CSV table of C-alpha atoms in Angstrom, one decimal:
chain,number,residue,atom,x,y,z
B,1,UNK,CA,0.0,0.0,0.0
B,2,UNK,CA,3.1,2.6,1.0
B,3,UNK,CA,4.3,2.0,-3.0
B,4,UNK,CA,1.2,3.1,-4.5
B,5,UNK,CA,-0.6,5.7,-2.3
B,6,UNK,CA,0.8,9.1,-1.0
B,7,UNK,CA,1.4,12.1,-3.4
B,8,UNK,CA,3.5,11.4,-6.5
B,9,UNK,CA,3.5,7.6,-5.9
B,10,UNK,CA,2.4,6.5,-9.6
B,11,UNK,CA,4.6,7.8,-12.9
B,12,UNK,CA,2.8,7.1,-15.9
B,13,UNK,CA,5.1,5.1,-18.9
B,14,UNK,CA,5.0,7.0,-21.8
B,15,UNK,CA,4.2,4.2,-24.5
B,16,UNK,CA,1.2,2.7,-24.0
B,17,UNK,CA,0.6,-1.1,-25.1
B,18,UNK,CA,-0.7,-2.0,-28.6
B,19,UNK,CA,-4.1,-3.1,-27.4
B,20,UNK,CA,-4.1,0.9,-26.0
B,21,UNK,CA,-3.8,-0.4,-22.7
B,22,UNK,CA,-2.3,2.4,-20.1
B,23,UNK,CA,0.5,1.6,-17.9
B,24,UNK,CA,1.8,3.4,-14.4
B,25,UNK,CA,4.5,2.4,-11.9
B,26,UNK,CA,5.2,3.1,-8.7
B,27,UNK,CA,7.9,5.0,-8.0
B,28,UNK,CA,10.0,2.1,-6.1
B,29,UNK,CA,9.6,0.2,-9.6
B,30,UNK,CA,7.9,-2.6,-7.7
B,31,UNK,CA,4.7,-2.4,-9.1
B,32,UNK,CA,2.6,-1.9,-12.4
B,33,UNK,CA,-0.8,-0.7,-12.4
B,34,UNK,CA,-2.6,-1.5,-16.1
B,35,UNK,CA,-5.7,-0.7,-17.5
B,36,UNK,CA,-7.9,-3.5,-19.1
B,37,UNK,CA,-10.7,-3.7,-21.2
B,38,UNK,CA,-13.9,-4.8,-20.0
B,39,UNK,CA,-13.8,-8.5,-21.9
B,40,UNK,CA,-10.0,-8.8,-20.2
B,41,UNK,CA,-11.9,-7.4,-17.0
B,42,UNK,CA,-14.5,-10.3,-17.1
B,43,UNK,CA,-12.3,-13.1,-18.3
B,44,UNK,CA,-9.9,-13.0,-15.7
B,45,UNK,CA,-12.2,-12.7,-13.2
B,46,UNK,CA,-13.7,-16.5,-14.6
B,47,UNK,CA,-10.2,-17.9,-14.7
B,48,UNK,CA,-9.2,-16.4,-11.2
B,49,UNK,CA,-10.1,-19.3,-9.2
B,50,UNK,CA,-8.0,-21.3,-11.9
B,51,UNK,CA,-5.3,-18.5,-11.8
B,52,UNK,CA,-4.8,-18.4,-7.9
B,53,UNK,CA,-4.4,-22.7,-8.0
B,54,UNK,CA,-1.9,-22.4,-10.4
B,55,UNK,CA,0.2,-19.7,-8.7
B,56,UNK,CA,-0.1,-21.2,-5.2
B,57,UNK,CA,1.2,-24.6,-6.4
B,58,UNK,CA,3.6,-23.1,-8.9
B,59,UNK,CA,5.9,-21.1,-6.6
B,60,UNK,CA,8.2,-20.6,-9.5
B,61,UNK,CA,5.6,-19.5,-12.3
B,62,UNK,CA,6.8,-16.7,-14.5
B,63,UNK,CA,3.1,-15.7,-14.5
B,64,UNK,CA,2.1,-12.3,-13.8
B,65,UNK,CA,2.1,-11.6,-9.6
B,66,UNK,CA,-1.8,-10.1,-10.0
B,67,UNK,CA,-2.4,-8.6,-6.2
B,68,UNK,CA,-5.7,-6.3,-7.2
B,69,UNK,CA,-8.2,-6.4,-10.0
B,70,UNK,CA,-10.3,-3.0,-9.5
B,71,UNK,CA,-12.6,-0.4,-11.5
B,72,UNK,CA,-13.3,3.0,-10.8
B,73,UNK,CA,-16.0,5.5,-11.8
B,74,UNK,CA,-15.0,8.9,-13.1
B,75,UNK,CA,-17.2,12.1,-12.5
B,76,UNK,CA,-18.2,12.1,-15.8
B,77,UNK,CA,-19.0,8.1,-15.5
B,78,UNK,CA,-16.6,6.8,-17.5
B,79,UNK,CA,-15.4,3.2,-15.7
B,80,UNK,CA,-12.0,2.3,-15.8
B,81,UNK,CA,-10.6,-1.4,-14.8
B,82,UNK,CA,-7.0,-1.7,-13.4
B,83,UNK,CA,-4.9,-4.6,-12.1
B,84,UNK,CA,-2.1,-4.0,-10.1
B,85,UNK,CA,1.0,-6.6,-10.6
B,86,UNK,CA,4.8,-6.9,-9.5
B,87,UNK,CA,7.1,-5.4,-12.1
B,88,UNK,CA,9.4,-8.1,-13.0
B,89,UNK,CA,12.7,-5.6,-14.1
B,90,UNK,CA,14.4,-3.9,-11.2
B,91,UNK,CA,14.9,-0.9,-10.2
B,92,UNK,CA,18.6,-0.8,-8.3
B,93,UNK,CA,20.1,-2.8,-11.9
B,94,UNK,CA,20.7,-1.2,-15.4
B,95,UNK,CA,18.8,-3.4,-17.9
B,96,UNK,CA,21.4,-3.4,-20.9
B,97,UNK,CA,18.9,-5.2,-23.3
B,98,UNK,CA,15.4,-5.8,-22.9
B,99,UNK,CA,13.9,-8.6,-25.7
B,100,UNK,CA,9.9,-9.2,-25.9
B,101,UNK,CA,9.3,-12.8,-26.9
B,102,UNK,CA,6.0,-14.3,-28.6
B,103,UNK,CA,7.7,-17.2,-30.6
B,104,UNK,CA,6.6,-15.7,-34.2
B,105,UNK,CA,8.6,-14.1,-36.7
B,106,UNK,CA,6.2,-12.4,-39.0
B,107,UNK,CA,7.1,-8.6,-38.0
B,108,UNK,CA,8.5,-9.4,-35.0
B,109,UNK,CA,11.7,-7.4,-35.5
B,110,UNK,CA,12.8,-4.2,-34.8
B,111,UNK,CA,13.7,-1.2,-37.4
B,112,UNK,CA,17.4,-1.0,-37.7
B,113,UNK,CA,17.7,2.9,-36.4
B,114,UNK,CA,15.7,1.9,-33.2
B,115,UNK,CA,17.7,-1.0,-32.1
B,116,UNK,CA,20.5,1.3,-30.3
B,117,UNK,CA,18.0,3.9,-28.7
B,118,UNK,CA,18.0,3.8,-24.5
B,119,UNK,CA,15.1,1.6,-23.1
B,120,UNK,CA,14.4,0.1,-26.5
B,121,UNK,CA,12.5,-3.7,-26.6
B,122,UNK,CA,13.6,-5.6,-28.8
B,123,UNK,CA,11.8,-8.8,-30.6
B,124,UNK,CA,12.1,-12.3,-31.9
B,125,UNK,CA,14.0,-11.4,-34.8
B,126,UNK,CA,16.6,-9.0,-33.0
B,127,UNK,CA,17.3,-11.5,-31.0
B,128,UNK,CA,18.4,-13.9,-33.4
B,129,UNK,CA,19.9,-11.3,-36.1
B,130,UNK,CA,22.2,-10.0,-33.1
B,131,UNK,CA,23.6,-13.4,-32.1
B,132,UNK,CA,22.3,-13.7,-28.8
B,133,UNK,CA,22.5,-16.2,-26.9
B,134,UNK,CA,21.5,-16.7,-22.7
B,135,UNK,CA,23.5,-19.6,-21.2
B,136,UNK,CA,21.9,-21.0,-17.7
B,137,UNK,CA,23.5,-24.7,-18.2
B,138,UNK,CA,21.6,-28.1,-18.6
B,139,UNK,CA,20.0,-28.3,-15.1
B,140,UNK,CA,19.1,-24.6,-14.9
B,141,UNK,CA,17.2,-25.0,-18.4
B,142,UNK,CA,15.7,-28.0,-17.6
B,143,UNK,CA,14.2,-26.7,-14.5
B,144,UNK,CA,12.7,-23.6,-16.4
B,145,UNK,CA,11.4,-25.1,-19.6
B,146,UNK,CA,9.5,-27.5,-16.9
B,147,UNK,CA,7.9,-24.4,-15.5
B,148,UNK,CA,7.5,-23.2,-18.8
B,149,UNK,CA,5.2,-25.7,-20.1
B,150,UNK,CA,3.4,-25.6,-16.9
B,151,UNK,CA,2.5,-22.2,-17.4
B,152,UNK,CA,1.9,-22.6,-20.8
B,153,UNK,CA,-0.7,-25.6,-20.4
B,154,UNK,CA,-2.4,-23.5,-17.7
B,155,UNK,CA,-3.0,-20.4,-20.2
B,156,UNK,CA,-3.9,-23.2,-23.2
B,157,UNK,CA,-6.5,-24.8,-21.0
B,158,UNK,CA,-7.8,-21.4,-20.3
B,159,UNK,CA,-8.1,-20.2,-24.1
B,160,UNK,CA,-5.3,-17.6,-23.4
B,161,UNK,CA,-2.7,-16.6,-26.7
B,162,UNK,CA,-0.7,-13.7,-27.7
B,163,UNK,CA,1.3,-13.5,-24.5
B,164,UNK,CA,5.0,-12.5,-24.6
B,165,UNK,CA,8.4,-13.4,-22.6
B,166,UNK,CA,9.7,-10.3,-21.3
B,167,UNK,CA,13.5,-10.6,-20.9
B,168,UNK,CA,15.6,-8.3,-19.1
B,169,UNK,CA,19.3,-8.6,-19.5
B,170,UNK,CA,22.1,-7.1,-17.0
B,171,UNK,CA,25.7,-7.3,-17.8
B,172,UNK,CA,28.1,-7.5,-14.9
B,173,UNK,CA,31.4,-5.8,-13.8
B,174,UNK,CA,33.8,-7.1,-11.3
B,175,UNK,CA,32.6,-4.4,-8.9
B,176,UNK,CA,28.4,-5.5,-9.0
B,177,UNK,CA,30.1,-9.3,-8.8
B,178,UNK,CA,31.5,-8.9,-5.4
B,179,UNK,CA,28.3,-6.6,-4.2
B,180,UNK,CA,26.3,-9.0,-5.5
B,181,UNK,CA,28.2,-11.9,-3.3
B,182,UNK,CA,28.3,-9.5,-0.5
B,183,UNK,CA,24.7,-9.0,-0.4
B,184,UNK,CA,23.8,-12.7,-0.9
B,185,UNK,CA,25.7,-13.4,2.4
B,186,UNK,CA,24.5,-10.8,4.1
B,187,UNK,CA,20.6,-12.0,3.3
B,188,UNK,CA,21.6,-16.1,4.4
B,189,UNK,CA,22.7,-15.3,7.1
B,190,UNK,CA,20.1,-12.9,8.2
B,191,UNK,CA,17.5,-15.4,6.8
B,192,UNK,CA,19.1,-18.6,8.3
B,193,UNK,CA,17.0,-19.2,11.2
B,194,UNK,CA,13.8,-18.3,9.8
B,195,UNK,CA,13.5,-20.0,6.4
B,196,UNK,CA,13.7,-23.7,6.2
B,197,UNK,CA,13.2,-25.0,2.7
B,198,UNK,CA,11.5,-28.9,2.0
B,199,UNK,CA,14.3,-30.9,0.8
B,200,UNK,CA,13.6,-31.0,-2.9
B,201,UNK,CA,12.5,-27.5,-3.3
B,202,UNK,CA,14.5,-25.3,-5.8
B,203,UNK,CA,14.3,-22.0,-7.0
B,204,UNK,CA,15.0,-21.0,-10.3
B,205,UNK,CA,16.0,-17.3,-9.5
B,206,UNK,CA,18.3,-16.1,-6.8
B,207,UNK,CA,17.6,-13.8,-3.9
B,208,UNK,CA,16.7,-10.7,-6.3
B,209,UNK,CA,14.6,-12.7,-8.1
B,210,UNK,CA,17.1,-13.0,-11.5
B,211,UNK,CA,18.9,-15.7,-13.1
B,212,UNK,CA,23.1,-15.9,-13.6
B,213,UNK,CA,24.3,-17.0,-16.3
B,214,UNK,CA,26.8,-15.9,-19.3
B,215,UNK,CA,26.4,-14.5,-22.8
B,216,UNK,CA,27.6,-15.5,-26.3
B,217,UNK,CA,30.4,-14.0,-25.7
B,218,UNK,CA,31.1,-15.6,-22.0
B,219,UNK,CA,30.5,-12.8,-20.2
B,220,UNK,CA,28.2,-13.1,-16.8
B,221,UNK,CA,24.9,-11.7,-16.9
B,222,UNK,CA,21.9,-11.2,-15.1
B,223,UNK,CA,18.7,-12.3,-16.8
B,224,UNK,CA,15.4,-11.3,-15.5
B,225,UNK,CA,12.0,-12.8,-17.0
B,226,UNK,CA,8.6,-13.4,-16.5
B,227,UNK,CA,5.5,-14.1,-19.3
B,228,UNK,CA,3.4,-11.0,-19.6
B,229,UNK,CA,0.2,-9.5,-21.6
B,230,UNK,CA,-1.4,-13.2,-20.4
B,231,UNK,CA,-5.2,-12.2,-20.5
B,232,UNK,CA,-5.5,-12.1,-24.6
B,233,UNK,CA,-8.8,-14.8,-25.5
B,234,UNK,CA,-8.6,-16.6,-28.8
B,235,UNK,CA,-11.3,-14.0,-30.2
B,236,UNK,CA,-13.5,-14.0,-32.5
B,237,UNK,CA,-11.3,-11.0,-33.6
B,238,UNK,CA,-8.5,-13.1,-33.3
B,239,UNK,CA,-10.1,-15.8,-35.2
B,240,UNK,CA,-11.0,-13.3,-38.5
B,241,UNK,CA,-6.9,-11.8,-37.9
B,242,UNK,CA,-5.7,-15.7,-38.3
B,243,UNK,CA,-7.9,-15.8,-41.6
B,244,UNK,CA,-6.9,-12.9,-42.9
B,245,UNK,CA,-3.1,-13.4,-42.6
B,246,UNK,CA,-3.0,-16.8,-42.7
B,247,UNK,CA,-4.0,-16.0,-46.4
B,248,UNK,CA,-1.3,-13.7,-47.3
B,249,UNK,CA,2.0,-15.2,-44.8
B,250,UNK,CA,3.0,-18.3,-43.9
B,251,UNK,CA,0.3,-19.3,-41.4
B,252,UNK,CA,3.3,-20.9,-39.4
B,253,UNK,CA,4.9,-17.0,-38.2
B,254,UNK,CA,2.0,-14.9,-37.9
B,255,UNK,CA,1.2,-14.4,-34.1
B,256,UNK,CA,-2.5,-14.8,-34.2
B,257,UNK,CA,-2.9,-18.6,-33.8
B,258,UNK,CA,-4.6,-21.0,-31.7
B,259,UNK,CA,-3.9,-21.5,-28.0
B,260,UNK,CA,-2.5,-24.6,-28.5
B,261,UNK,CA,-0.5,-23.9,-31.9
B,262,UNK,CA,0.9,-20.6,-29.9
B,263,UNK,CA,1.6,-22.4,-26.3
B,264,UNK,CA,4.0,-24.8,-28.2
B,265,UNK,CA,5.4,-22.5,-31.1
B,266,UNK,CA,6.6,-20.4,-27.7
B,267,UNK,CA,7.8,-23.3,-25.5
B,268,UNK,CA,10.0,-24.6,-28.3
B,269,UNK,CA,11.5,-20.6,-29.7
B,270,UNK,CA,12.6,-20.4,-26.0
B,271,UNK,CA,14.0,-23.9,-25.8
B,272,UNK,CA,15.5,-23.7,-29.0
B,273,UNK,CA,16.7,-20.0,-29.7
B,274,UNK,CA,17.0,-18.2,-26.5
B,275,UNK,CA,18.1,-20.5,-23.7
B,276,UNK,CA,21.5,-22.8,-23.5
């Protein structure tokens, strides 16, 4: 409640989605507050029973942390439906790449001039054509591609599509390697007497809720990630934009496809082309 109440406490991000959703943040970056549309509005609220299973027995989903679904009524009538959710990049960190992943090619790159502007989000395409490459190791992988598909078969079962992989990417200097340590040591030891994990519990992040790994180029990195823009129906709308396109592109990279078709088309872009 402190992060999102008291005067100044919400910033508003100057792009808005491409539904025309409006996004604000706190101003400790660690929440988003987004506007939905009615349908979104009335669809999660049927899933949320479904939502709130899968969340409390997946405690390393990369699902959006929803905390509060709410509407409110301007002067002039007007209603307006928000849902407040942790923000999955952090705030004490400088993100040097950011990549938004759906698992389709068809337009999902980046014009060339915009690729080296500040705060930029870069696609499916970018990612490839740059020669990126996040390495986590075997056992690392395996443990997230499992938590992948479980998300994934939750939002298939529940008619869900379009949603994206938001990547975050920190690189590392000597200096943030040895704060980094320091801190971690600092939060065991504090923690050590009041956290007890179950034997064969595992996390896939750290303490600061990121991944380690390296680069293509072997350098170490911070990767922070989460699945975003989950509450997208396979519409009727959606339906007529897989007809249409379907017709003209290769029905195989547009983005508009099936829940099923998209749940495994983004499973197997992340096993394959982002993850080693």
């Amino acid at each position: 409640m402190v992060s999102i109440s008291g005067h100044g406490a919400l910033k508003e991000l100057l792009t808005p989605g491409k539904s025309g959703a409006l996004f604000y943040k706190t101003t400790d970056d660690k929440f988003l507050i987004k506007t939905l549309s009615k349908q979104e509005s009335i669809y999660f609220r049927g899933i949320l029973s479904h939502y709130y299973n899968h969340v409390m027995m997946n405690p390393n989903t990369l699902l959006p942390r929803f905390f509060q679904l709410f509407r409110i009524k301007t002067a002039r009538g007007r209603k307006i439906r928000m849902v407040i959710m942790h923000n999955i990049l952090p705030s004490h960190l400088s993100i040097s790449e950011r990549f938004d992943i759906k698992g389709s090619t068809k337009g999902r790159v980046t014009k060339e001039e915009l690729r080296s502007k500040a705060l930029v989000t870069l696609k499916d395409l970018d990612f490839i054509e740059l020669g990126r490459k996040i390495v986590i190791g075997s056992s690392k992988k395996r443990q997230l591609m499992a938590q992948v598909l479980a998300d994934t078969t939750f939002l298939k079962d529940n008619k869900l599509m379009d949603f994206s992989l938001l990547i975050g990417i920190t690189h590392l200097t000597p200096e943030m390697i040895i704060a980094r340590k320091e801190k971690e040591v600092r939060l065991n030891s504090k923690n050590k007497s009041l956290i007890l994990s179950p034997p064969n519990s595992f996390s896939l992040c750290e303490f600061d809720g990121a991944m380690e790994g390296i680069d293509e180029n072997g350098n170490p990195i911070l990767i922070y990630c989460g699945i975003i823009d989950i509450l997208q129906e396979y519409s009727l709308k959606k339906q007529i934009e897989n007809f249409v396109k379907s017709s003209t592109y290769d029905k195989h990279t547009i983005s508009a496809v099936a829940p099923e078709q998209y749940s495994d088309r983004f499973s197997d872009f992340i096993r394959s082309k982002i993850f080693f």
